[in-house]
Coordinates of N, CA and C in Angstrom, one line a residue:
M1 N 33.4 32.7 28.0 CA 33.7 31.9 27.0 C 33.2 32.3 25.7
R2 N 34.0 32.4 24.6 CA 33.6 32.9 23.3 C 33.1 31.8 22.5
I3 N 32.0 31.9 21.7 CA 31.6 31.0 20.7 C 31.9 31.6 19.4
R4 N 32.6 30.7 18.6 CA 32.9 31.2 17.1 C 31.7 31.2 16.2
L5 N 31.8 32.0 15.5 CA 30.5 32.4 14.7 C 30.5 31.2 13.6
T6 N 31.4 30.6 13.3 CA 31.5 29.5 12.2 C 30.6 28.4 12.8
R7 N 30.6 28.1 14.2 CA 30.1 27.1 14.9 C 28.7 27.4 15.2
A8 N 28.5 28.5 15.5 CA 27.0 29.1 16.1 C 26.0 29.3 14.8
L9 N 26.6 29.7 13.9 CA 25.7 30.0 12.7 C 24.8 29.0 12.1
P10 N 25.5 27.8 11.8 CA 24.8 26.6 11.4 C 23.7 26.1 12.3
V11 N 23.9 26.2 13.6 CA 23.1 25.7 14.7 C 21.9 26.6 14.7
A12 N 21.9 28.0 14.7 CA 21.1 29.1 14.7 C 20.2 28.9 13.3
F13 N 20.9 28.6 12.3 CA 20.1 28.3 11.1 C 19.1 27.2 11.0
T14 N 19.7 26.2 11.7 CA 18.9 25.1 11.7 C 17.6 25.3 12.6
A15 N 17.9 25.8 13.8 CA 16.8 26.2 14.6 C 15.8 27.2 14.0
L16 N 16.2 28.0 13.4 CA 15.4 28.9 12.7 C 14.4 28.3 11.5
A17 N 15.2 27.4 10.7 CA 14.6 26.7 9.8 C 13.4 25.7 10.4
A18 N 13.6 25.1 11.5 CA 12.9 24.2 12.0 C 11.4 25.0 12.6
V19 N 11.6 26.2 13.1 CA 10.7 26.9 13.5 C 9.7 27.6 12.5
A20 N 10.7 28.0 11.5 CA 9.8 28.7 10.3 C 9.0 27.7 9.3
T21 N 9.4 26.4 9.3 CA 8.7 25.5 8.5 C 7.5 25.1 9.1
P22 N 6.4 25.3 8.3 CA 5.1 24.9 8.6 C 4.8 23.4 8.8
A23 N 4.0 23.0 9.8 CA 3.8 21.7 10.1 C 2.9 20.9 9.0
V24 N 3.3 19.7 8.6 CA 2.4 19.2 7.7 C 1.1 18.8 8.1
A25 N 0.1 19.1 7.7 CA -1.3 18.8 8.1 C -1.5 17.2 8.3
A26 N -2.2 16.8 9.2 CA -2.4 15.2 9.3 C -3.5 14.8 8.5
T27 N -4.2 15.8 7.7 CA -5.4 15.5 7.2 C -5.2 15.8 5.7
T28 N -3.9 15.5 5.1 CA -3.7 15.6 3.7 C -4.7 14.7 2.9
D29 N -5.1 15.2 1.8 CA -6.1 14.4 1.0 C -5.3 13.3 0.4
V30 N -5.3 12.1 0.6 CA -4.7 10.9 0.0 C -5.8 10.0 -0.4
P31 N -5.7 9.5 -1.7 CA -6.7 8.6 -2.3 C -6.7 7.4 -1.7
E32 N -7.9 6.9 -1.4 CA -8.1 5.6 -0.9 C -7.7 4.5 -1.8
P33 N -7.1 3.3 -1.3 CA -6.5 2.5 -2.3 C -7.7 1.8 -3.0
V34 N -7.5 1.4 -4.2 CA -8.7 0.6 -4.9 C -8.9 -0.7 -4.4
P35 N -10.0 -1.2 -3.9 CA -10.2 -2.5 -3.4 C -9.8 -3.6 -4.5
H36 N -9.2 -4.7 -4.0 CA -8.6 -5.8 -4.9 C -9.8 -6.7 -5.1
T37 N -10.5 -6.7 -6.2 CA -11.8 -7.4 -6.5 C -11.5 -8.8 -7.2
A38 N -10.4 -9.0 -7.7 CA -10.4 -10.2 -8.6 C -10.1 -11.4 -7.7
P39 N -10.6 -12.7 -8.1 CA -10.5 -13.7 -7.4 C -9.1 -14.0 -7.2
A40 N -8.6 -14.6 -6.0 CA -7.3 -15.1 -5.7 C -6.7 -16.1 -6.7
D41 N -7.6 -16.9 -7.6 CA -7.1 -17.9 -8.4 C -6.6 -17.4 -9.7
H42 N -6.9 -16.1 -10.0 CA -6.5 -15.4 -11.2 C -5.0 -15.1 -10.9
A43 N -4.4 -15.2 -12.2 CA -2.9 -14.9 -12.1 C -2.7 -13.4 -12.2
A44 N -1.5 -13.0 -11.6 CA -1.2 -11.5 -11.6 C -0.5 -11.1 -13.0
Y45 N -0.9 -10.2 -13.6 CA -0.3 -9.6 -14.8 C 0.3 -8.2 -14.7
I46 N 1.1 -8.0 -15.7 CA 1.6 -6.6 -15.8 C 1.4 -6.2 -17.3
V47 N 0.6 -5.2 -17.5 CA 0.0 -5.0 -19.0 C 0.6 -3.5 -19.2
T48 N 1.3 -3.3 -20.4 CA 1.8 -2.2 -20.7 C 0.9 -1.7 -22.0
V49 N 0.7 -0.4 -22.1 CA -0.2 0.1 -23.2 C 0.7 1.3 -23.8
R50 N 0.0 1.7 -25.0 CA 1.0 2.8 -25.7 C 0.8 4.1 -24.8
E51 N 1.7 5.0 -25.0 CA 1.9 6.1 -24.3 C 0.8 7.1 -24.4
D52 N 0.1 7.1 -25.6 CA -1.1 8.1 -25.7 C -2.4 7.6 -25.1
V53 N -2.4 6.4 -24.4 CA -3.6 5.7 -23.9 C -3.7 5.7 -22.4
D54 N -4.8 5.9 -21.9 CA -5.0 5.9 -20.3 C -5.0 4.5 -19.8
P55 N -3.9 4.0 -19.0 CA -4.0 2.5 -18.5 C -5.3 2.2 -17.7
A56 N -5.6 3.0 -17.0 CA -6.8 2.7 -16.3 C -8.1 2.5 -17.1
E57 N -8.3 3.4 -18.2 CA -9.2 3.1 -18.9 C -9.3 1.7 -19.8
V58 N -8.1 1.4 -20.1 CA -7.9 0.2 -20.7 C -8.3 -1.2 -19.9
A59 N -7.9 -1.0 -18.6 CA -8.2 -1.8 -17.5 C -9.8 -2.1 -17.3
E60 N -10.3 -0.9 -17.5 CA -11.8 -0.8 -17.3 C -12.6 -1.3 -18.4
R61 N -12.0 -1.3 -19.7 CA -12.6 -2.0 -20.8 C -12.9 -3.5 -20.6
V62 N -11.9 -4.2 -19.9 CA -12.0 -5.7 -19.6 C -12.5 -6.0 -18.2
H63 N -13.1 -4.8 -17.6 CA -13.7 -5.0 -16.3 C -12.7 -5.6 -15.2
A64 N -11.2 -5.0 -15.5 CA -10.3 -5.4 -14.4 C -10.0 -4.2 -13.5
T65 N -9.8 -4.7 -12.1 CA -9.4 -3.7 -11.0 C -7.9 -3.6 -10.9
P66 N -7.3 -2.6 -11.6 CA -5.9 -2.6 -11.2 C -5.4 -2.5 -9.8
V67 N -4.4 -3.2 -9.5 CA -3.7 -3.3 -8.2 C -2.8 -1.9 -8.2
H68 N -2.1 -1.6 -9.3 CA -1.2 -0.5 -9.7 C -1.5 0.0 -10.9
V69 N -1.5 1.5 -11.0 CA -1.3 2.1 -12.6 C -0.1 2.8 -12.6
Y70 N 0.6 2.4 -13.6 CA 2.1 2.9 -13.9 C 2.1 3.9 -14.8
R71 N 2.8 5.2 -14.7 CA 2.6 6.2 -15.6 C 4.0 7.0 -15.7
T72 N 5.0 6.3 -15.3 CA 6.3 6.8 -15.4 C 7.3 6.0 -16.2
V73 N 8.0 5.0 -15.4 CA 8.9 4.1 -16.1 C 8.3 3.2 -17.1
L74 N 7.1 2.6 -16.5 CA 6.3 1.7 -17.3 C 5.0 2.7 -17.6
H75 N 4.2 2.2 -18.8 CA 3.0 3.0 -18.8 C 2.0 1.8 -19.0
G76 N 1.1 1.5 -17.9 CA 0.4 0.2 -17.9 C -0.1 0.2 -16.5
F77 N -0.5 -1.1 -16.3 CA -1.3 -1.5 -15.0 C -0.9 -2.8 -14.6
S78 N -1.1 -3.3 -13.4 CA -0.9 -4.6 -12.9 C -2.2 -5.0 -12.1
A79 N -2.7 -6.0 -12.4 CA -3.9 -6.6 -12.0 C -4.1 -8.3 -12.0
R80 N -5.0 -8.8 -11.4 CA -5.2 -10.2 -11.4 C -6.2 -10.3 -12.6
L81 N -5.9 -11.2 -13.6 CA -6.8 -11.2 -14.8 C -7.2 -12.7 -15.0
S82 N -8.4 -13.0 -15.5 CA -8.8 -14.2 -16.1 C -8.3 -14.4 -17.4
T83 N -8.4 -15.7 -17.8 CA -7.8 -16.1 -19.1 C -8.7 -15.2 -20.2
E84 N -9.8 -15.0 -20.1 CA -10.6 -14.3 -21.0 C -10.2 -12.8 -21.1
Q85 N -10.0 -12.1 -19.9 CA -9.4 -10.8 -19.8 C -8.0 -10.7 -20.6
V86 N -7.2 -11.9 -20.4 CA -6.0 -11.7 -20.9 C -6.0 -11.8 -22.6
E87 N -6.8 -12.5 -23.0 CA -7.0 -12.8 -24.5 C -7.6 -11.5 -25.0
A88 N -8.6 -10.9 -24.2 CA -9.1 -9.7 -24.7 C -8.1 -8.6 -24.8
L89 N -7.2 -8.4 -23.6 CA -6.3 -7.4 -23.8 C -5.2 -7.5 -25.0
R90 N -4.9 -8.8 -25.1 CA -3.8 -9.2 -26.2 C -4.4 -8.7 -27.5
A91 N -5.7 -8.7 -27.7 CA -6.3 -8.4 -29.1 C -6.4 -7.0 -29.2
M92 N -6.3 -6.1 -28.3 CA -6.4 -4.7 -28.3 C -5.2 -4.1 -29.0
P93 N -5.4 -3.2 -30.0 CA -4.3 -2.5 -30.7 C -3.6 -1.5 -29.7
D94 N -4.2 -1.1 -28.5 CA -3.7 -0.2 -27.6 C -2.6 -0.8 -26.7
V95 N -2.7 -2.1 -26.4 CA -2.0 -2.8 -25.6 C -0.6 -3.3 -26.2
E96 N 0.4 -3.0 -25.6 CA 1.6 -3.3 -26.2 C 2.2 -4.9 -25.6
T97 N 2.0 -5.0 -24.3 CA 2.3 -6.3 -23.8 C 1.4 -6.7 -22.6
V98 N 1.3 -8.1 -22.5 CA 0.4 -8.7 -21.5 C 1.5 -9.8 -20.8
E99 N 2.1 -9.7 -19.7 CA 2.9 -10.7 -19.3 C 2.7 -10.9 -17.7
E100 N 2.8 -12.3 -17.6 CA 2.4 -12.7 -16.1 C 3.5 -12.2 -15.2
D101 N 3.1 -11.8 -14.1 CA 4.1 -11.1 -13.1 C 4.5 -12.2 -12.3
S102 N 5.9 -12.7 -12.5 CA 6.5 -13.7 -11.9 C 7.4 -13.3 -10.6
G103 N 7.4 -11.9 -10.5 CA 8.4 -11.4 -9.4 C 9.8 -11.3 -9.7
A104 N 10.6 -10.6 -9.1 CA 12.1 -10.5 -9.3 C 12.9 -11.3 -8.3
T105 N 14.0 -11.8 -8.8 CA 14.9 -12.5 -8.0 C 16.4 -12.0 -8.2
G106 N 17.0 -12.0 -7.2 CA 18.6 -11.6 -7.4 C 19.3 -13.0 -7.7
F107 N 20.5 -12.6 -8.1 CA 21.4 -13.9 -8.6 C 22.5 -14.1 -7.4
G108 N 22.1 -13.5 -6.3 CA 23.1 -13.7 -5.2 C 22.9 -13.0 -4.0
T109 N 23.5 -13.0 -3.0 CA 23.1 -12.4 -1.9 C 24.2 -11.1 -1.8
G110 N 25.4 -11.2 -2.6 CA 26.2 -10.0 -2.6 C 27.3 -10.3 -1.5
I111 N 27.1 -11.3 -0.7 CA 28.3 -11.3 0.5 C 29.5 -12.0 -0.3
G112 N 30.5 -11.5 -0.2 CA 31.9 -11.8 -0.6 C 32.0 -12.0 -2.1
T113 N 31.1 -11.2 -2.8 CA 31.1 -11.3 -4.4 C 31.7 -9.8 -4.7
G114 N 31.9 -8.9 -4.0 CA 32.4 -7.7 -4.4 C 31.2 -6.6 -4.7
F115 N 30.1 -7.0 -4.3 CA 29.0 -6.2 -4.8 C 28.3 -5.4 -3.7

């Protein structure tokens, strides 16, 4: 039985790539998540800051513990904040917006709507 080269070559290449690829180490340095220290009765907010300002440093100024720090699409952080922290952030010239995080909802299930 003769094997065509066009069929055998992709299989051989895949096998070679699997053997030649080094295994990813299980001990990759991944930073530990920041513990969420704000009381549960504080509302969650998304804070955006100017591009030239470090969002984590702004959160530190009001003693907030960020849940997430955004540096790509948004430039800011999310955190549970007290009323005093919200007022202090809104008064800072480095802060662009402080909005309560209300979550996102869709306008339908997409079933039968053509989406």
